[in-house]
mmCIF file of C-alpha atoms in Angstrom:
data_model
loop_
_atom_site.group_PDB
_atom_site.id
_atom_site.type_symbol
_atom_site.label_atom_id
_atom_site.label_comp_id
_atom_site.label_asym_id
_atom_site.label_seq_id
_atom_site.Cartn_x
_atom_site.Cartn_y
_atom_site.Cartn_z
ATOM 1 C CA MET A 1 -1.967 -6.881 -24.475
ATOM 2 C CA VAL A 2 1.417 -8.429 -24.284
ATOM 3 C CA ALA A 3 2.976 -5.565 -25.577
ATOM 4 C CA GLU A 4 1.180 -3.702 -23.139
ATOM 5 C CA VAL A 5 2.354 -6.016 -20.501
ATOM 6 C CA MET A 6 5.845 -5.890 -21.828
ATOM 7 C CA ASN A 7 6.128 -2.191 -21.397
ATOM 8 C CA ASN A 8 4.970 -2.759 -18.023
ATOM 9 C CA LEU A 9 7.956 -5.089 -16.757
ATOM 10 C CA LYS A 10 10.464 -3.189 -19.541
ATOM 11 C CA GLY A 11 13.357 -2.518 -16.608
ATOM 12 C CA LYS A 12 11.199 -3.778 -13.773
ATOM 13 C CA ARG A 13 13.497 -5.046 -10.949
ATOM 14 C CA VAL A 14 13.010 -8.667 -9.573
ATOM 15 C CA LEU A 15 14.299 -10.345 -6.694
ATOM 16 C CA ILE A 16 14.610 -14.614 -7.640
ATOM 17 C CA VAL A 17 14.734 -16.196 -4.301
ATOM 18 C CA ASP A 18 15.073 -19.830 -4.649
ATOM 19 C CA ASP A 19 18.145 -22.774 -3.880
ATOM 20 C CA VAL A 20 16.531 -24.524 -7.032
ATOM 21 C CA GLU A 21 18.909 -23.434 -9.979
ATOM 22 C CA ALA A 22 17.349 -24.620 -12.563
ATOM 23 C CA ASP A 23 14.351 -22.868 -11.611
ATOM 24 C CA ARG A 24 16.039 -19.954 -11.097
ATOM 25 C CA MET A 25 17.200 -19.953 -14.796
ATOM 26 C CA LEU A 26 14.429 -20.755 -16.003
ATOM 27 C CA ILE A 27 11.709 -17.843 -14.442
ATOM 28 C CA SER A 28 15.026 -15.114 -14.811
ATOM 29 C CA ALA A 29 15.439 -16.472 -18.566
ATOM 30 C CA PHE A 30 11.818 -15.791 -19.780
ATOM 31 C CA LEU A 31 12.110 -12.057 -17.458
ATOM 32 C CA ARG A 32 15.209 -11.143 -19.301
ATOM 33 C CA ARG A 33 13.124 -11.454 -22.719
ATOM 34 C CA LEU A 34 10.588 -9.173 -20.758
ATOM 35 C CA GLY A 35 13.113 -6.137 -20.209
ATOM 36 C CA CYS A 36 13.819 -6.898 -15.944
ATOM 37 C CA ARG A 37 16.394 -6.536 -14.464
ATOM 38 C CA VAL A 38 16.670 -9.839 -12.255
ATOM 39 C CA PHE A 39 18.388 -10.475 -9.203
ATOM 40 C CA TYR A 40 19.135 -13.760 -7.476
ATOM 41 C CA ALA A 41 19.152 -15.108 -3.873
ATOM 42 C CA HIS A 42 19.629 -19.356 -2.882
ATOM 43 C CA ASP A 43 17.987 -18.890 0.502
ATOM 44 C CA GLY A 44 15.305 -16.830 3.047
ATOM 45 C CA VAL A 45 18.460 -14.630 4.433
ATOM 46 C CA ASP A 46 19.876 -14.639 1.199
ATOM 47 C CA GLY A 47 17.296 -13.052 -0.251
ATOM 48 C CA VAL A 48 16.073 -10.826 2.608
ATOM 49 C CA HIS A 49 19.457 -9.417 2.843
ATOM 50 C CA LYS A 50 20.021 -9.006 -1.192
ATOM 51 C CA ALA A 51 16.495 -7.361 -0.712
ATOM 52 C CA ARG A 52 16.982 -4.656 1.803
ATOM 53 C CA LEU A 53 20.185 -3.876 -0.387
ATOM 54 C CA ILE A 54 18.585 -3.724 -3.344
ATOM 55 C CA ARG A 55 15.502 -2.548 -3.018
ATOM 56 C CA PRO A 56 13.612 -4.732 -5.868
ATOM 57 C CA ASP A 57 10.043 -3.955 -7.475
ATOM 58 C CA ALA A 58 9.066 -7.601 -6.406
ATOM 59 C CA VAL A 59 10.087 -10.670 -4.761
ATOM 60 C CA LEU A 60 9.402 -13.956 -6.238
ATOM 61 C CA MET A 61 10.054 -16.192 -3.679
ATOM 62 C CA ASP A 62 10.552 -20.213 -3.357
ATOM 63 C CA LEU A 63 8.240 -21.718 -0.067
ATOM 64 C CA ASP A 64 10.716 -24.668 0.825
ATOM 65 C CA MET A 65 14.691 -23.582 1.545
ATOM 66 C CA PRO A 66 17.195 -24.055 4.169
ATOM 67 C CA ASN A 67 17.764 -22.031 6.394
ATOM 68 C CA CYS A 68 15.549 -19.358 6.058
ATOM 69 C CA ASN A 69 12.379 -20.617 4.388
ATOM 70 C CA GLY A 70 9.698 -18.311 2.394
ATOM 71 C CA ASN A 71 7.391 -17.660 5.016
ATOM 72 C CA ASP A 72 9.797 -16.797 7.521
ATOM 73 C CA ALA A 73 11.729 -14.236 4.631
ATOM 74 C CA CYS A 74 8.571 -12.841 3.503
ATOM 75 C CA LYS A 75 7.571 -12.287 7.210
ATOM 76 C CA LEU A 76 10.933 -10.233 7.404
ATOM 77 C CA LEU A 77 10.815 -8.144 4.467
ATOM 78 C CA VAL A 78 7.072 -7.048 5.499
ATOM 79 C CA GLN A 79 7.997 -6.066 8.499
ATOM 80 C CA ASP A 80 11.294 -4.490 7.976
ATOM 81 C CA SER A 81 10.767 -0.271 6.718
ATOM 82 C CA ARG A 82 12.827 -0.560 3.476
ATOM 83 C CA THR A 83 10.520 -3.647 2.123
ATOM 84 C CA LYS A 84 7.755 -3.473 3.495
ATOM 85 C CA ASN A 85 5.921 -2.307 0.699
ATOM 86 C CA THR A 86 7.817 -4.883 -1.959
ATOM 87 C CA PRO A 87 5.126 -7.035 -3.332
ATOM 88 C CA VAL A 88 6.416 -10.442 -1.896
ATOM 89 C CA LEU A 89 5.221 -13.837 -4.240
ATOM 90 C CA PHE A 90 5.361 -17.028 -3.580
ATOM 91 C CA ILE A 91 6.296 -19.370 -5.916
ATOM 92 C CA SER A 92 6.508 -22.890 -4.910
ATOM 93 C CA ALA A 93 5.204 -26.442 -6.303
ATOM 94 C CA TYR A 94 3.434 -27.392 -3.041
ATOM 95 C CA ALA A 95 0.796 -24.575 -3.480
ATOM 96 C CA THR A 96 -1.956 -26.257 -0.594
ATOM 97 C CA PRO A 97 -4.509 -24.293 0.365
ATOM 98 C CA GLU A 98 -2.948 -24.181 3.752
ATOM 99 C CA ASP A 99 0.145 -23.335 2.084
ATOM 100 C CA LYS A 100 -2.005 -20.379 0.797
ATOM 101 C CA VAL A 101 -3.343 -18.997 3.834
ATOM 102 C CA LYS A 102 0.356 -19.435 5.494
ATOM 103 C CA GLY A 103 1.444 -17.251 2.761
ATOM 104 C CA LEU A 104 -1.000 -14.208 2.937
ATOM 105 C CA MET A 105 -1.081 -14.140 6.350
ATOM 106 C CA SER A 106 3.152 -13.795 6.098
ATOM 107 C CA GLY A 107 1.771 -10.894 4.329
ATOM 108 C CA ALA A 108 2.598 -12.305 0.602
ATOM 109 C CA VAL A 109 0.212 -10.602 -2.057
ATOM 110 C CA ASP A 110 0.372 -13.904 -4.738
ATOM 111 C CA TYR A 111 1.207 -17.390 -5.105
ATOM 112 C CA ILE A 112 2.350 -18.969 -9.138
ATOM 113 C CA ALA A 113 2.572 -22.629 -9.182
ATOM 114 C CA LYS A 114 5.450 -24.870 -10.605
ATOM 115 C CA PRO A 115 5.756 -26.082 -13.095
ATOM 116 C CA PHE A 116 5.749 -22.170 -14.186
ATOM 117 C CA ASN A 117 3.304 -20.834 -16.880
ATOM 118 C CA PHE A 118 4.390 -18.249 -18.153
ATOM 119 C CA ASP A 119 1.434 -15.895 -19.137
ATOM 120 C CA GLU A 120 0.687 -16.855 -16.209
ATOM 121 C CA VAL A 121 4.056 -14.948 -14.125
ATOM 122 C CA ARG A 122 3.972 -12.529 -16.696
ATOM 123 C CA LEU A 123 0.447 -11.396 -15.827
ATOM 124 C CA ARG A 124 0.257 -11.533 -11.963
ATOM 125 C CA LEU A 125 3.948 -9.571 -11.925
ATOM 126 C CA SER A 126 2.654 -6.997 -14.185
ATOM 127 C CA VAL A 127 -0.219 -6.223 -11.784
ATOM 128 C CA HIS A 128 1.271 -6.486 -8.520
ATOM 129 C CA MET A 129 3.963 -4.463 -9.659
ATOM 130 C CA ASN A 130 2.193 -1.608 -11.114
ATOM 131 C CA GLY A 131 0.362 -1.407 -7.399
ATOM 132 C CA LYS A 132 2.853 -1.922 -5.033
ATOM 133 C CA SER A 133 0.468 -1.236 -2.218
ATOM 134 C CA THR A 134 -0.711 -4.236 -2.839
ATOM 135 C CA THR A 135 1.422 -5.975 0.286
ATOM 136 C CA VAL A 136 -1.333 -5.927 3.294
ATOM 137 C CA SER A 137 -0.240 -6.862 7.034
ATOM 138 C CA TYR A 138 -3.077 -8.476 8.531
ATOM 139 C CA GLU A 139 -2.541 -6.389 11.578
ATOM 140 C CA GLY A 140 -4.405 -3.541 10.708
ATOM 141 C CA SER A 141 -1.176 -1.123 9.545
ATOM 142 C CA ASP A 142 -0.279 1.725 7.495
ATOM 143 C CA ALA A 143 0.186 -0.664 3.968
ATOM 144 C CA GLY A 144 -1.493 -0.700 1.013
ATOM 145 C CA GLY A 145 -4.267 1.520 -0.735
ATOM 146 C CA GLY A 146 -8.173 0.300 -0.085
ATOM 147 C CA ALA A 147 -8.644 -1.093 -3.306
ATOM 148 C CA SER A 148 -5.932 -3.258 -3.612
ATOM 149 C CA GLN A 149 -6.906 -3.962 1.024
ATOM 150 C CA GLU A 150 -9.730 -5.566 0.248
ATOM 151 C CA ARG A 151 -9.042 -7.548 -2.921
ATOM 152 C CA CYS A 152 -5.659 -8.934 -0.572
ATOM 153 C CA ALA A 153 -8.640 -9.583 1.872
ATOM 154 C CA ASP A 154 -11.091 -11.463 -0.470
ATOM 155 C CA SER A 155 -8.667 -13.880 -1.331
ATOM 156 C CA LEU A 156 -7.755 -14.397 1.905
ATOM 157 C CA ASN A 157 -11.086 -15.228 2.884
ATOM 158 C CA GLU A 158 -11.693 -17.943 -0.095
ATOM 159 C CA LEU A 159 -8.152 -19.695 1.087
ATOM 160 C CA LEU A 160 -9.317 -19.515 4.710
ATOM 161 C CA PHE A 161 -13.037 -20.899 3.340
ATOM 162 C CA ARG A 162 -11.447 -23.670 0.872
ATOM 163 C CA SER A 163 -8.382 -24.799 3.531
ATOM 164 C CA ALA A 164 -11.386 -24.828 6.332
ATOM 165 C CA GLN A 165 -13.374 -26.855 3.458
ATOM 166 C CA VAL A 166 -11.131 -29.511 3.423
ATOM 167 C CA TYR A 167 -11.585 -31.013 7.102
ATOM 168 C CA LEU A 168 -14.792 -30.116 6.993
ATOM 169 C CA LEU A 169 -15.722 -32.263 4.307
ATOM 170 C CA LYS A 170 -13.343 -34.665 4.741
ATOM 171 C CA ALA A 171 -15.416 -36.545 7.827
ATOM 172 C CA LEU A 172 -19.114 -34.909 7.972
ATOM 173 C CA ASP A 173 -19.303 -36.961 11.318
ATOM 174 C CA GLN A 174 -15.955 -36.278 12.852
ATOM 175 C CA ALA A 175 -15.922 -32.735 12.129
ATOM 176 C CA PRO A 176 -13.417 -30.028 14.161
ATOM 177 C CA GLY A 177 -15.476 -27.784 16.140
ATOM 178 C CA LEU A 178 -15.341 -24.248 15.391
ATOM 179 C CA HIS A 179 -12.254 -23.018 17.335
ATOM 180 C CA GLU A 180 -10.237 -26.107 16.711
ATOM 181 C CA LEU A 181 -11.173 -26.020 12.762
ATOM 182 C CA ALA A 182 -9.297 -21.830 13.155
ATOM 183 C CA LYS A 183 -6.454 -23.237 14.457
ATOM 184 C CA CYS A 184 -6.244 -25.865 12.114
ATOM 185 C CA VAL A 185 -6.235 -23.016 9.274
ATOM 186 C CA GLY A 186 -4.157 -20.559 10.942
ATOM 187 C CA THR A 187 -6.935 -17.952 12.498
ATOM 188 C CA ASN A 188 -9.370 -17.615 15.307
ATOM 189 C CA ALA A 189 -12.987 -18.390 15.153
ATOM 190 C CA LYS A 190 -14.068 -14.470 14.091
ATOM 191 C CA GLN A 191 -12.129 -13.961 10.815
ATOM 192 C CA LEU A 192 -13.048 -18.038 9.818
ATOM 193 C CA ASN A 193 -16.820 -17.263 10.590
ATOM 194 C CA HIS A 194 -16.005 -14.171 8.678
ATOM 195 C CA ALA A 195 -14.540 -15.609 5.925
ATOM 196 C CA PHE A 196 -17.259 -18.438 5.323
ATOM 197 C CA LYS A 197 -19.934 -14.930 5.477
ATOM 198 C CA ALA A 198 -18.027 -13.486 2.789
ATOM 199 C CA CYS A 199 -17.631 -16.635 0.895
ATOM 200 C CA VAL A 200 -21.035 -18.710 0.475
ATOM 201 C CA GLY A 201 -23.472 -16.241 2.733
ATOM 202 C CA LEU A 202 -23.166 -18.427 6.449
ATOM 203 C CA THR A 203 -21.388 -19.103 9.278
ATOM 204 C CA VAL A 204 -19.443 -21.995 9.480
ATOM 205 C CA TYR A 205 -22.211 -24.500 11.472
ATOM 206 C CA GLU A 206 -24.632 -23.126 9.017
ATOM 207 C CA TYR A 207 -22.065 -24.333 6.519
ATOM 208 C CA LEU A 208 -21.595 -27.457 8.061
ATOM 209 C CA ARG A 209 -25.042 -28.620 8.828
ATOM 210 C CA GLU A 210 -26.443 -27.434 5.103
ATOM 211 C CA GLU A 211 -22.977 -29.928 4.011
ATOM 212 C CA ARG A 212 -25.022 -32.917 6.137
ATOM 213 C CA MET A 213 -27.855 -32.023 5.517
ATOM 214 C CA LYS A 214 -27.387 -32.353 1.279
ATOM 215 C CA GLU A 215 -24.825 -35.449 1.945
ATOM 216 C CA ALA A 216 -27.894 -37.146 3.881
ATOM 217 C CA ARG A 217 -30.790 -36.416 1.562
ATOM 218 C CA LYS A 218 -28.515 -38.024 -1.168
ATOM 219 C CA LEU A 219 -28.232 -41.210 0.398
ATOM 220 C CA LEU A 220 -31.268 -41.532 1.270
ATOM 221 C CA ALA A 221 -32.086 -41.146 -1.970
ATOM 222 C CA SER A 222 -29.249 -43.752 -3.484
ATOM 223 C CA THR A 223 -28.435 -46.189 -0.983
ATOM 224 C CA ASN A 224 -30.485 -48.860 0.888
ATOM 225 C CA VAL A 225 -28.858 -46.997 4.568
ATOM 226 C CA SER A 226 -30.889 -46.946 7.217
ATOM 227 C CA VAL A 227 -32.260 -43.818 8.708
ATOM 228 C CA SER A 228 -29.825 -44.215 11.819
ATOM 229 C CA GLU A 229 -26.537 -44.855 9.813
ATOM 230 C CA ILE A 230 -27.194 -42.115 7.635
ATOM 231 C CA ALA A 231 -27.908 -40.083 10.578
ATOM 232 C CA ALA A 232 -24.350 -41.173 11.969
ATOM 233 C CA ALA A 233 -22.718 -40.894 8.874
ATOM 234 C CA VAL A 234 -23.355 -37.196 8.811
ATOM 235 C CA GLY A 235 -22.488 -36.450 12.551
ATOM 236 C CA PHE A 236 -26.043 -36.299 14.104
ATOM 237 C CA SER A 237 -25.990 -38.106 18.004
ATOM 238 C CA SER A 238 -29.254 -39.337 17.436
ATOM 239 C CA VAL A 239 -32.002 -40.548 14.643
ATOM 240 C CA SER A 240 -34.938 -37.579 15.328
ATOM 241 C CA THR A 241 -32.521 -35.043 16.144
ATOM 242 C CA PHE A 242 -31.562 -35.754 12.776
ATOM 243 C CA SER A 243 -34.977 -36.588 11.407
ATOM 244 C CA ASN A 244 -36.064 -33.016 12.829
ATOM 245 C CA ALA A 245 -33.357 -31.650 11.182
ATOM 246 C CA PHE A 246 -34.274 -32.763 7.882
ATOM 247 C CA LYS A 247 -37.820 -32.324 8.054
ATOM 248 C CA GLU A 248 -37.029 -28.418 8.972
ATOM 249 C CA ARG A 249 -34.860 -27.997 5.745
ATOM 250 C CA TYR A 250 -36.995 -30.653 2.970
ATOM 251 C CA GLY A 251 -40.368 -30.432 4.881
ATOM 252 C CA THR A 252 -40.356 -33.826 5.272
ATOM 253 C CA PRO A 253 -39.227 -36.692 7.605
ATOM 254 C CA PRO A 254 -35.895 -38.736 5.387
ATOM 255 C CA SER A 255 -37.868 -41.509 5.685
ATOM 256 C CA ARG A 256 -41.597 -40.167 3.498
ATOM 257 C CA PHE A 257 -38.745 -38.426 1.515
ATOM 258 C CA ARG A 258 -37.052 -42.262 0.726
ATOM 259 C CA LYS A 259 -40.090 -43.349 0.015
ATOM 260 C CA GLN A 260 -41.272 -40.363 -2.084
ATOM 261 C CA GLU A 261 -38.032 -40.517 -4.025
ATOM 262 C CA ARG A 262 -38.076 -43.930 -5.143
ATOM 263 C CA VAL A 263 -42.301 -43.249 -6.022
ATOM 264 C CA GLY A 264 -40.691 -40.634 -8.424
#
């Protein structure tokens, strides 16, 4: 398998866009061992210029750079007919779910976290350079084939779900509304609901309600906190609304559920 991947990468042109020289040298030394032809750029502006000239097989792009950051540079490459089919993989030490969402929305096909795992670098590059059409425009342009676009769309769904999940679970009693949540993760309400349905089979509202019920169940079983306090803690404005929702979900009112748990 290793030999096959190395042969796949031999002779491929890779542009490394990173303002940190040590990182450029580290990954370029590894890529040269795989037989790649390596080129450098020190910021986003330089990276876009060199990508247009070199027409690389792939671009490894840092996120946080002076003059022009990775997201902005990636958008320029995707919009340019000369580079729109060149896969851009972000390399960053700050690969939060929000960063990944922004990266995919700007046109990147993947993320590689720093410090580098070189097996991961090799395999991800091999996957994307052997199917360069994986670059996806989420506006429905002519980029990419069906299977590749579906894979990227699946990645986007997962990243949107994971990113939104952070906001929802951070404080169940103060969870943002659907439109506010969508804005927080850089999408719209329809796309966010689609992502939740694709990942967990529930809408955003259904998922939040389920998480609230699970947390309430845990608090009822393991603490002496009053039912009214638990209702407030998981985001219900009244005890009666909470009790009805809990009974609908678990088949018994919260007070009776607590007694059954204690007896058991």
